[in-house]
């Protein structure tokens, strides 16, 4: 029991560092924007950030739960792109009703997750490379789906139905409905991880897989659930993106391949499993998106954003290192 | 020191399988499209294998030691930019000066990776992805996404030169020599054995008096430098600096796939560089064959994924075999450790 205390302390300090980082970012961009005669600190900016969060947040939730259990899924973004294309193709080419297309898209995503789970659990291959390989297979399938009857690869398939347009435009006041669904999802999954028996089992599997198996937690069943959950949520984010942009494209989410994983790690979900939570993942995502939005408003040179988003990741990892070491020292003293 | 007998060594099944696969792909291509066996095509394949091979040697050496570098392509791209800019500023200088500048940059970038992973004990996977995003960002920021012309075309000859009338480029010979040198270092020297040992069990290696952090730091720097060489060869092929020319094909993932195909364990501690090189040959011959047979792009993408999966499966089966052998000879010990 003694060993647990410094770990919990480190986690608390991690959420704290992220809040500090966020405050610094907001202050920095407020100053930078005023230098460039634009304004950062407005309600519109924050609603924009909240709305930007919706798509990657489902990636981060799925990836986060999976990483807590000590696994990883790199195929999530490709699965999301596939889901978006299935939605678009289903509505505009196959003429199936919009809800059928959404169900089909999510079901196909879940099937991809099942495939990952089977290969990792039954064949015993490292999840990291398994999902990298599956990602390539899924990309190929997405290309096949986007090939029209005339054998031409269509890079983006537009679709429009009154119902899907209404879902994309739905909002409560100024806040888009998808953002509210996102917050609800974070709360539900956060509670699941922190409060339920399933959540505790996931942490235990992440900490010590063998011990979890020996104590009869059904670690394989849980691993299947988490892989399928991760891909299905990837599908959800692809569907949301597709609904919003009114098109499905095989290039969707390409820049978000590592966003979910990065957000989870930034938020304190350790790569080796068994630590972190949904609150941290949300904070991590918030920091990333605030940074991107701020760069967009404060500086017109978008290329600099590429550099600085890498720097942000490295800086956050360094801060994490420093805080963990400080905690360890304190625990040792 | 006991003399090793080279004849008694069991045949390396993995390499044989890879070679057979390459032959099979070539045979199928020949049957379907005999006209495609031209000197020009052979030259193209060998050139691509050459620059990928240079990166592959670095990446697989690092992987054997238990490290991973996702920034290799970004390092190569940034080195290309360094080379292009040095020739633009001083076009009169011989090509060796900008080459050395690019090499120095690559080594420096490798050292940054090493500092993050070994110095600050970050996860190698995420730190190198972060650095890849930094370096790619620097390139985009500096070039604004535009193509830069080469001020000095002396470098183009580097990949143009062939051995006599054969389609084999001299660069390929250089890569083969590089492979031989690195293989010898890995298999025949004390340093190589240390690399294998820290990849297999870093803790045990440390207790045995090795310094895993120091060895991996050297390998990160080595990977960076080799990526720079890969970049210069690619620059010579593309004849101008295209910001996304190299990274759009994700060669770092190709190198990784090839490495695992060739029997380097993803977890470190096992593998041969020649196997990794054979993996690269297989991937390139296959993707070129798929192009020549004018199959749709989606099949090519699916096949690439399946190839990696097959590689992993055989790796897993081989590992199981190794484990079974080990547990047979040390049965009581294995039980003890499990408890």
XYZ file of C-alpha atoms in Angstrom:
672
model
C 0.000 0.000 0.000
C 2.857 2.355 0.729
C 3.966 2.284 -2.871
C 0.635 3.555 -4.158
C 0.820 6.963 -2.520
C 3.591 8.577 -4.605
C 1.942 7.268 -7.781
C -1.348 8.936 -6.908
C 0.573 12.100 -6.060
C 2.306 12.052 -9.431
C -1.025 11.759 -11.185
C -2.442 14.669 -9.303
C 0.554 16.768 -10.209
C 0.161 15.761 -13.875
C -3.375 17.157 -14.074
C -2.013 20.217 -12.321
C 0.825 20.664 -14.839
C -1.700 20.452 -17.677
C -3.870 23.142 -16.100
C -0.777 25.327 -15.700
C 0.172 24.657 -19.324
C -3.349 25.556 -20.452
C -3.330 28.844 -18.501
C 0.090 29.705 -19.957
C -1.153 28.911 -23.478
C -4.291 31.054 -23.084
C -2.275 33.965 -21.695
C 0.342 33.608 -24.424
C -2.171 33.541 -27.243
C -4.161 36.428 -25.775
C -1.002 38.545 -25.881
C 0.124 37.249 -29.301
C -3.320 37.815 -30.799
C -3.533 41.368 -29.501
C -0.137 42.067 -31.083
C -1.576 40.855 -34.407
C -4.762 42.892 -33.885
C -7.012 39.868 -33.467
C -8.688 38.566 -30.327
C -8.190 35.165 -28.776
C -9.983 35.458 -25.457
C -13.561 35.387 -26.769
C -16.547 33.112 -26.276
C -16.433 32.251 -29.961
C -12.907 30.905 -29.671
C -13.821 28.627 -26.797
C -16.962 27.324 -28.485
C -14.788 26.727 -31.548
C -12.297 24.742 -29.461
C -15.103 22.735 -27.870
C -16.513 21.971 -31.296
C -13.066 20.996 -32.648
C -12.674 18.636 -29.708
C -15.660 16.452 -30.607
C -14.005 14.444 -33.385
C -10.659 13.613 -31.712
C -12.237 13.161 -28.281
C -13.787 9.842 -29.286
C -10.369 8.759 -30.544
C -8.838 9.770 -27.212
C -11.498 7.982 -25.123
C -11.122 4.723 -27.040
C -7.338 4.894 -27.170
C -7.161 5.951 -23.513
C -9.175 2.991 -22.184
C -7.117 0.611 -24.295
C -3.760 2.084 -23.191
C -4.800 1.859 -19.521
C -5.076 -1.889 -20.061
C -1.555 -1.938 -21.531
C -2.517 -2.251 -25.201
C -2.445 0.189 -28.091
C -4.339 0.693 -31.350
C -2.791 2.628 -34.235
C -5.506 1.693 -36.734
C -8.116 3.905 -35.100
C -7.797 6.832 -37.527
C -7.959 4.593 -40.629
C -11.017 2.880 -39.164
C -12.592 6.305 -38.640
C -11.911 7.247 -42.270
C -13.463 3.951 -43.377
C -16.571 4.637 -41.267
C -16.934 8.088 -42.836
C -16.624 6.651 -46.340
C -19.145 3.872 -45.572
C -21.620 6.517 -44.382
C -21.174 8.606 -47.541
C -21.154 5.678 -49.954
C -24.093 4.045 -48.180
C -26.262 7.118 -48.531
C -25.290 8.358 -51.971
C -24.355 5.163 -53.873
C -26.038 2.237 -52.176
C -29.198 4.238 -51.413
C -29.655 2.891 -47.891
C -31.402 5.096 -45.280
C -29.121 7.393 -43.254
C -29.569 5.507 -39.967
C -28.777 2.218 -41.696
C -25.583 3.742 -43.096
C -24.535 4.967 -39.645
C -25.211 1.568 -38.070
C -23.301 -0.139 -40.874
C -20.353 2.268 -40.476
C -20.081 1.684 -36.718
C -20.567 -2.078 -37.123
C -17.764 -2.251 -39.712
C -15.515 -0.278 -37.342
C -16.309 -2.655 -34.510
C -15.501 -5.577 -36.807
C -12.058 -4.064 -37.450
C -11.582 -3.889 -33.687
C -12.591 -7.534 -33.375
C -9.969 -8.414 -35.979
C -7.293 -6.556 -33.984
C -8.403 -8.301 -30.804
C -8.301 -11.764 -32.383
C -4.803 -11.265 -33.777
C -3.418 -9.793 -30.559
C -5.107 -12.225 -28.161
C -5.195 -15.472 -30.096
C -2.000 -15.229 -32.128
C -0.025 -13.329 -29.540
C 1.428 -10.632 -31.799
C 2.433 -7.246 -30.380
C -0.564 -4.888 -30.612
C 1.607 -2.027 -31.811
C 2.559 -3.638 -35.113
C -0.642 -5.665 -35.492
C -2.702 -2.513 -35.563
C -0.170 -0.830 -37.860
C -0.654 -3.678 -40.347
C -4.440 -3.678 -39.945
C -4.344 0.070 -40.513
C -2.852 -0.540 -43.952
C -5.436 -3.235 -44.726
C -8.269 -0.910 -43.647
C -6.853 1.886 -45.812
C -6.944 -0.472 -48.784
C -10.546 -1.453 -48.048
C -11.456 2.235 -47.771
C -9.933 2.827 -51.204
C -11.922 -0.121 -52.575
C -15.108 1.358 -51.091
C -14.355 4.759 -52.626
C -13.925 3.249 -56.090
C -17.011 4.109 -58.106
C -18.732 1.732 -60.630
C -16.651 3.304 -63.398
C -13.515 2.022 -61.607
C -12.329 5.492 -60.633
C -10.975 6.227 -57.166
C -13.081 9.093 -55.790
C -11.234 11.087 -53.167
C -14.345 12.568 -51.567
C -17.954 11.412 -51.797
C -20.551 14.067 -51.003
C -23.924 13.164 -49.518
C -26.865 15.086 -48.177
C -30.108 14.101 -46.474
C -32.324 16.341 -44.360
C -31.780 14.119 -41.300
C -27.967 14.036 -41.428
C -27.825 17.792 -42.067
C -30.074 18.353 -39.065
C -27.848 16.184 -36.826
C -24.727 18.055 -37.934
C -26.334 21.443 -37.353
C -28.066 20.573 -34.044
C -27.030 22.779 -31.154
C -28.175 23.993 -27.759
C -27.743 27.742 -27.774
C -24.267 28.248 -29.188
C -22.895 24.869 -28.130
C -23.065 22.154 -30.804
C -24.885 18.958 -29.821
C -21.858 16.821 -30.714
C -19.817 18.699 -28.080
C -22.428 17.829 -25.454
C -22.392 14.166 -26.532
C -18.597 14.308 -26.227
C -18.702 15.652 -22.662
C -21.277 12.998 -21.781
C -19.039 10.302 -23.265
C -16.064 11.530 -21.232
C -18.168 11.423 -18.057
C -19.597 7.965 -18.785
C -16.239 6.427 -19.633
C -14.542 8.302 -16.805
C -17.034 6.855 -14.299
C -16.726 3.432 -15.895
C -12.949 3.479 -15.404
C -12.925 5.011 -11.943
C -15.984 3.546 -10.259
C -17.018 0.222 -11.746
C -15.678 -3.277 -11.333
C -14.887 -3.373 -15.052
C -12.804 -0.205 -14.733
C -10.825 -1.569 -11.796
C -10.208 -4.782 -13.746
C -8.858 -2.723 -16.647
C -6.360 -0.972 -14.343
C -5.322 -4.284 -12.851
C -4.740 -5.829 -16.260
C -2.643 -2.792 -17.186
C -0.560 -3.101 -14.039
C -0.010 -6.810 -14.070
C -1.524 -8.990 -16.758
C -0.422 -12.276 -15.272
C -1.786 -11.436 -11.836
C -5.054 -10.355 -13.454
C -5.336 -13.673 -15.275
C -4.506 -15.672 -12.178
C -7.146 -13.850 -10.170
C -9.748 -14.812 -12.765
C -10.635 -11.380 -14.109
C -11.306 -12.658 -17.626
C -8.570 -10.454 -19.073
C -9.081 -11.809 -22.575
C -12.755 -10.906 -22.607
C -11.928 -7.412 -21.391
C -9.205 -7.040 -24.004
C -11.708 -7.977 -26.735
C -14.150 -5.433 -25.361
C -11.529 -2.665 -25.260
C -10.253 -3.278 -28.811
C -13.791 -3.343 -30.216
C -14.701 -0.294 -28.133
C -11.631 1.584 -29.373
C -12.381 0.916 -33.050
C -16.101 1.579 -32.664
C -15.333 4.953 -31.082
C -12.895 5.620 -33.937
C -15.855 4.905 -36.214
C -18.010 7.344 -34.215
C -15.472 10.124 -34.674
C -15.245 9.354 -38.406
C -19.043 9.450 -38.694
C -19.225 12.787 -36.839
C -16.541 14.275 -39.075
C -18.363 12.971 -42.130
C -21.734 14.333 -40.957
C -20.222 17.736 -40.335
C -18.364 18.011 -43.630
C -21.240 16.346 -45.561
C -18.772 14.098 -47.330
C -16.786 10.929 -46.825
C -13.134 10.867 -47.768
C -10.432 8.241 -47.512
C -8.048 10.976 -46.363
C -10.150 11.816 -43.291
C -8.458 11.858 -39.879
C -5.027 11.315 -41.431
C -3.480 14.042 -39.314
C -5.234 12.588 -36.280
C -3.572 9.182 -36.384
C -1.670 9.889 -33.195
C -3.905 12.599 -31.697
C -5.907 10.198 -29.550
C -2.813 8.392 -28.308
C -0.897 11.629 -27.755
C -3.769 13.204 -25.809
C -4.065 10.136 -23.611
C -0.319 10.078 -22.893
C -0.204 13.839 -22.306
C -3.055 13.385 -19.853
C -1.104 10.914 -17.774
C -2.252 7.569 -19.129
C 1.030 5.722 -18.953
C 2.236 3.756 -21.957
C 3.047 0.796 -19.784
C -0.568 0.656 -18.650
C -2.331 0.771 -15.328
C -2.439 4.499 -14.685
C -4.221 7.684 -15.714
C -7.856 8.464 -16.365
C -10.385 10.153 -18.611
C -10.069 13.553 -16.930
C -6.407 13.677 -17.832
C -7.093 12.550 -21.397
C -9.638 15.335 -21.767
C -7.151 17.888 -20.410
C -4.494 16.586 -22.790
C -6.819 16.979 -25.740
C -7.870 20.428 -24.560
C -4.232 21.541 -24.419
C -3.553 20.234 -27.955
C -6.638 21.829 -29.487
C -6.292 25.136 -27.600
C -2.774 25.288 -28.915
C -3.861 24.618 -32.532
C -6.712 27.129 -32.348
C -4.474 29.716 -30.733
C -1.836 29.292 -33.424
C -4.501 29.720 -36.076
C -5.782 32.943 -34.541
C -2.497 34.453 -33.422
C -0.344 33.668 -36.410
C -1.218 33.319 -40.063
C 1.813 31.133 -40.816
C 0.199 27.725 -40.359
C 3.470 25.941 -41.123
C 4.873 27.088 -37.814
C 2.050 25.175 -36.112
C 3.577 21.902 -37.313
C 6.875 22.725 -35.608
C 5.333 23.932 -32.405
C 2.889 21.052 -31.997
C 5.882 18.712 -31.954
C 7.633 21.010 -29.502
C 4.498 21.021 -27.339
C 4.501 17.242 -27.180
C 8.184 17.124 -26.259
C 7.730 19.914 -23.697
C 4.810 18.109 -22.076
C 6.807 14.886 -21.906
C 9.707 16.772 -20.323
C 7.436 18.389 -17.741
C 6.049 14.960 -16.988
C 9.566 13.615 -16.486
C 10.501 16.466 -14.166
C 7.348 16.127 -12.079
C 7.626 12.357 -11.772
C 11.244 12.682 -10.669
C 10.346 15.336 -8.124
C 7.622 13.062 -6.753
C 10.012 10.138 -6.551
C 12.555 12.253 -4.675
C 9.911 13.373 -2.221
C 8.765 9.792 -1.739
C 12.357 8.691 -1.188
C 13.078 11.399 1.384
C 38.476 -18.670 -28.571
C 36.594 -21.520 -30.222
C 36.587 -21.428 -33.998
C 33.155 -21.222 -35.476
C 32.303 -23.686 -38.192
C 30.351 -22.041 -40.940
C 29.336 -25.266 -42.599
C 27.616 -26.850 -39.637
C 25.390 -23.816 -39.116
C 21.733 -24.721 -39.773
C 20.372 -23.005 -42.888
C 18.678 -19.703 -42.188
C 15.089 -20.625 -43.084
C 13.816 -17.078 -42.922
C 16.252 -15.820 -45.545
C 15.515 -18.818 -47.762
C 11.773 -18.134 -47.507
C 12.284 -14.460 -48.314
C 14.466 -15.266 -51.320
C 11.921 -17.817 -52.533
C 9.170 -15.215 -52.207
C 11.198 -12.686 -54.219
C 11.766 -15.335 -56.890
C 8.067 -16.236 -56.924
C 7.029 -12.613 -57.368
C 9.540 -12.173 -60.190
C 8.343 -15.392 -61.841
C 4.665 -14.407 -61.721
C 5.491 -10.971 -63.114
C 7.539 -12.551 -65.883
C 4.749 -14.963 -66.842
C 2.085 -12.245 -66.886
C 4.169 -9.469 -68.418
C 7.429 -10.716 -69.946
C 8.039 -7.304 -71.510
C 8.498 -5.690 -68.105
C 11.926 -7.258 -67.522
C 13.897 -4.293 -68.825
C 17.205 -2.859 -67.698
C 15.421 0.405 -66.882
C 12.994 -1.275 -64.475
C 15.794 -3.218 -62.804
C 17.752 0.004 -62.355
C 14.732 1.749 -60.806
C 14.089 -1.055 -58.318
C 17.751 -1.222 -57.318
C 17.849 2.541 -56.739
C 14.787 2.474 -54.483
C 16.185 -0.539 -52.623
C 19.429 1.407 -52.195
C 18.045 4.445 -50.408
C 15.583 2.372 -48.378
C 18.367 -0.044 -47.526
C 20.528 2.716 -46.057
C 17.683 3.798 -43.787
C 16.809 0.166 -43.077
C 20.296 -0.670 -41.806
C 20.107 2.155 -39.271
C 16.540 1.456 -38.197
C 17.078 -2.291 -37.783
C 20.344 -1.900 -35.878
C 18.492 0.359 -33.459
C 15.521 -2.024 -33.271
C 17.827 -4.916 -32.376
C 19.081 -2.871 -29.422
C 15.492 -2.316 -28.282
C 15.123 1.290 -29.479
C 12.834 2.619 -32.184
C 13.049 5.689 -34.411
C 9.926 7.000 -36.113
C 11.715 10.187 -37.120
C 14.071 8.569 -39.659
C 12.199 9.920 -42.700
C 11.895 13.362 -41.125
C 15.649 13.360 -40.414
C 16.320 12.377 -44.014
C 14.060 15.159 -45.314
C 15.641 17.775 -43.085
C 19.132 16.603 -44.102
C 18.087 17.002 -47.730
C 17.085 20.564 -46.933
C 20.454 21.212 -45.263
C 22.231 19.837 -48.325
C 20.110 21.927 -50.715
C 20.624 25.116 -48.760
C 24.383 24.694 -48.354
C 24.756 24.177 -52.117
C 22.575 27.220 -52.751
C 24.644 29.450 -50.476
C 27.980 28.167 -51.767
C 27.470 26.508 -55.173
C 31.202 26.454 -55.901
C 32.042 24.079 -53.040
C 32.603 20.411 -53.877
C 29.593 18.219 -53.062
C 31.408 16.659 -50.117
C 30.983 19.808 -47.986
C 27.165 19.964 -48.134
C 27.147 16.177 -47.711
C 29.145 16.479 -44.510
C 26.792 19.231 -43.348
C 23.808 16.957 -43.962
C 25.565 14.095 -42.175
C 26.328 16.343 -39.213
C 22.716 17.412 -39.066
C 21.526 13.798 -39.139
C 23.870 12.840 -36.325
C 22.761 15.856 -34.310
C 19.077 14.996 -34.811
C 19.852 11.439 -33.727
C 21.567 12.798 -30.642
C 18.456 14.848 -29.821
C 16.377 11.652 -29.991
C 18.879 9.879 -27.779
C 18.833 12.730 -25.280
C 15.031 12.589 -25.061
C 14.728 8.812 -24.881
C 17.822 7.849 -22.907
C 18.476 11.109 -21.034
C 14.937 12.059 -20.080
C 13.657 8.456 -20.228
C 10.717 9.260 -22.494
C 8.915 6.524 -24.397
C 10.972 6.157 -27.587
C 7.894 5.730 -29.753
C 6.185 8.931 -28.701
C 9.332 11.059 -28.386
C 10.518 10.220 -31.901
C 7.042 10.862 -33.338
C 7.164 14.246 -31.613
C 10.601 14.974 -33.084
C 9.394 13.833 -36.523
C 6.629 16.388 -36.271
C 9.163 19.052 -35.213
C 11.542 18.374 -38.133
C 8.770 18.018 -40.723
C 7.356 21.255 -39.362
C 10.726 22.982 -39.704
C 10.870 21.865 -43.341
C 7.329 23.080 -44.080
C 7.944 26.335 -42.250
C 11.192 27.028 -44.070
C 10.064 26.046 -47.579
C 6.379 27.038 -47.215
C 5.663 23.707 -48.910
C 7.409 24.671 -52.136
C 9.992 22.754 -54.154
C 13.605 23.972 -54.065
C 15.913 23.525 -57.046
C 19.423 22.156 -56.593
C 22.022 24.870 -57.237
C 24.684 22.325 -58.048
C 23.921 19.231 -60.121
C 27.098 17.323 -59.297
C 25.109 15.120 -56.929
C 22.831 13.807 -59.676
C 25.671 11.704 -61.043
C 25.720 9.814 -57.735
C 22.727 7.677 -58.695
C 23.264 7.866 -62.473
C 26.544 5.952 -62.446
C 26.184 2.267 -63.296
C 28.636 -0.610 -63.386
C 29.640 -0.865 -67.038
C 26.622 -1.737 -69.135
C 24.726 -3.517 -66.386
C 21.687 -1.836 -64.835
C 23.289 -2.090 -61.390
C 23.937 1.405 -59.989
C 27.137 2.041 -58.028
C 25.018 3.265 -55.143
C 23.713 -0.275 -54.785
C 27.267 -1.553 -54.477
C 27.900 1.075 -51.830
C 24.787 -0.059 -49.922
C 25.835 -3.704 -50.162
C 29.228 -2.765 -48.723
C 27.568 -0.769 -45.963
C 25.409 -3.774 -45.142
C 28.456 -6.039 -45.023
C 30.277 -3.701 -42.657
C 27.334 -3.289 -40.291
C 26.575 -7.032 -40.363
C 30.159 -7.779 -39.434
C 30.000 -5.296 -36.584
C 26.776 -6.845 -35.308
C 27.748 -10.502 -35.639
C 31.479 -10.590 -35.161
C 32.418 -7.887 -32.690
C 32.119 -7.326 -29.008
C 30.085 -4.192 -29.650
C 27.603 -6.111 -31.786
C 27.121 -8.710 -29.088
C 26.510 -5.949 -26.557
C 23.848 -4.524 -28.862
C 22.116 -7.906 -29.075
C 22.373 -8.338 -25.338
C 20.923 -4.970 -24.336
C 18.082 -5.593 -26.795
C 17.381 -8.992 -25.299
C 17.553 -8.012 -21.668
C 18.668 -4.515 -20.743
C 18.585 -5.219 -17.035
C 20.829 -8.260 -17.285
C 23.141 -6.362 -19.650
C 23.489 -3.555 -17.113
C 24.303 -6.048 -14.369
C 26.891 -7.579 -16.671
C 28.638 -4.214 -16.773
C 27.329 -2.871 -20.063
C 25.889 0.619 -20.395
C 22.642 0.269 -22.409
C 21.959 4.014 -22.445
C 25.393 4.756 -23.913
C 25.153 2.049 -26.574
C 21.644 3.086 -27.601
C 22.730 6.728 -27.751
C 25.396 5.719 -30.266
C 22.799 3.801 -32.265
C 20.337 6.713 -32.294
C 23.124 8.942 -33.637
C 24.015 6.252 -36.174
C 20.392 6.006 -37.340
C 20.255 9.785 -37.741
C 23.484 9.843 -39.774
C 22.367 6.967 -42.011
C 19.025 8.698 -42.532
C 20.980 11.728 -43.742
C 22.863 9.529 -46.244
C 19.520 8.074 -47.343
C 18.250 11.629 -47.803
C 21.191 12.641 -49.986
C 20.727 9.569 -52.210
C 17.013 10.346 -52.481
C 17.843 13.980 -53.313
C 20.118 12.786 -56.086
C 17.246 10.692 -57.441
C 14.576 13.380 -57.236
C 16.960 16.117 -58.508
C 15.211 18.794 -56.464
C 14.126 19.220 -52.894
C 10.438 18.253 -52.574
C 9.276 18.740 -48.936
C 6.968 15.709 -48.883
C 8.763 13.692 -51.567
C 10.195 11.173 -49.143
C 7.814 11.327 -46.187
C 4.633 10.765 -48.217
C 5.637 7.150 -48.797
C 6.332 6.615 -45.069
C 9.707 4.921 -45.708
C 10.324 4.649 -41.953
C 7.341 2.284 -41.714
C 8.501 0.371 -44.793
C 11.934 -0.014 -43.229
C 10.342 -1.209 -40.014
C 8.103 -3.726 -41.821
C 11.043 -5.009 -43.826
C 13.113 -5.306 -40.687
C 10.496 -7.429 -38.955
C 9.902 -9.443 -42.155
C 13.614 -10.169 -42.142
C 13.496 -11.649 -38.684
C 14.556 -8.787 -36.437
C 12.434 -9.143 -33.361
C 10.192 -6.188 -32.653
C 11.076 -6.529 -28.992
C 14.799 -6.301 -29.697
C 17.563 -8.744 -28.984
C 17.406 -10.865 -32.112
C 17.836 -10.542 -35.822
C 20.177 -10.103 -38.715
C 20.754 -7.075 -40.902
C 20.910 -9.201 -44.050
C 17.417 -10.457 -43.247
C 16.183 -6.889 -42.939
C 17.758 -6.060 -46.289
C 16.071 -9.067 -47.904
C 12.815 -7.803 -46.439
C 13.330 -4.461 -48.162
C 14.082 -6.212 -51.453
C 10.906 -8.280 -51.136
C 8.716 -5.267 -50.347
C 10.121 -3.224 -53.212
C 10.002 -6.022 -55.788
C 6.444 -6.808 -54.747
C 5.204 -3.216 -54.851
C 6.911 -2.662 -58.214
C 5.402 -5.883 -59.555
C 1.941 -4.852 -58.389
C 2.436 -1.556 -60.234
C 3.654 -3.268 -63.403
C 0.706 -5.652 -63.351
C -1.414 -2.463 -63.067
C -3.426 -3.715 -60.120
C -5.606 -1.099 -58.398
C -4.053 0.861 -55.548
C -6.291 -0.671 -52.905
C -4.864 -4.135 -53.507
C -1.348 -2.757 -53.126
C -2.278 -1.173 -49.789
C -4.017 -4.308 -48.497
C -1.091 -6.494 -49.587
C 1.352 -4.236 -47.732
C -0.658 -4.679 -44.554
C -1.012 -8.426 -45.006
C 2.717 -8.737 -45.642
C 3.479 -7.095 -42.305
C 0.969 -9.381 -40.594
C 2.554 -12.471 -42.145
C 5.958 -11.232 -41.046
C 4.693 -10.793 -37.504
C 3.074 -14.206 -37.490
C 6.276 -15.938 -38.504
C 8.151 -13.841 -35.924
C 5.698 -14.974 -33.239
C 5.994 -18.618 -34.288
C 9.788 -18.397 -34.310
C 9.756 -16.804 -30.859
C 7.532 -19.617 -29.609
C 10.021 -22.114 -31.004
C 12.885 -20.349 -29.229
C 10.912 -20.318 -26.002
C 10.047 -24.021 -26.283
C 13.718 -24.876 -26.818
C 14.772 -22.773 -23.869
C 12.183 -24.128 -21.482
C 13.094 -27.682 -22.408
C 16.725 -27.212 -21.485
C 16.085 -25.175 -18.355
C 12.730 -26.542 -17.308
C 13.052 -26.082 -13.546
C 14.492 -22.594 -13.920
C 11.666 -21.467 -16.165
C 9.142 -22.578 -13.589
C 10.916 -20.705 -10.876
C 10.927 -17.435 -12.761
C 7.254 -17.727 -13.536
C 6.421 -17.951 -9.889
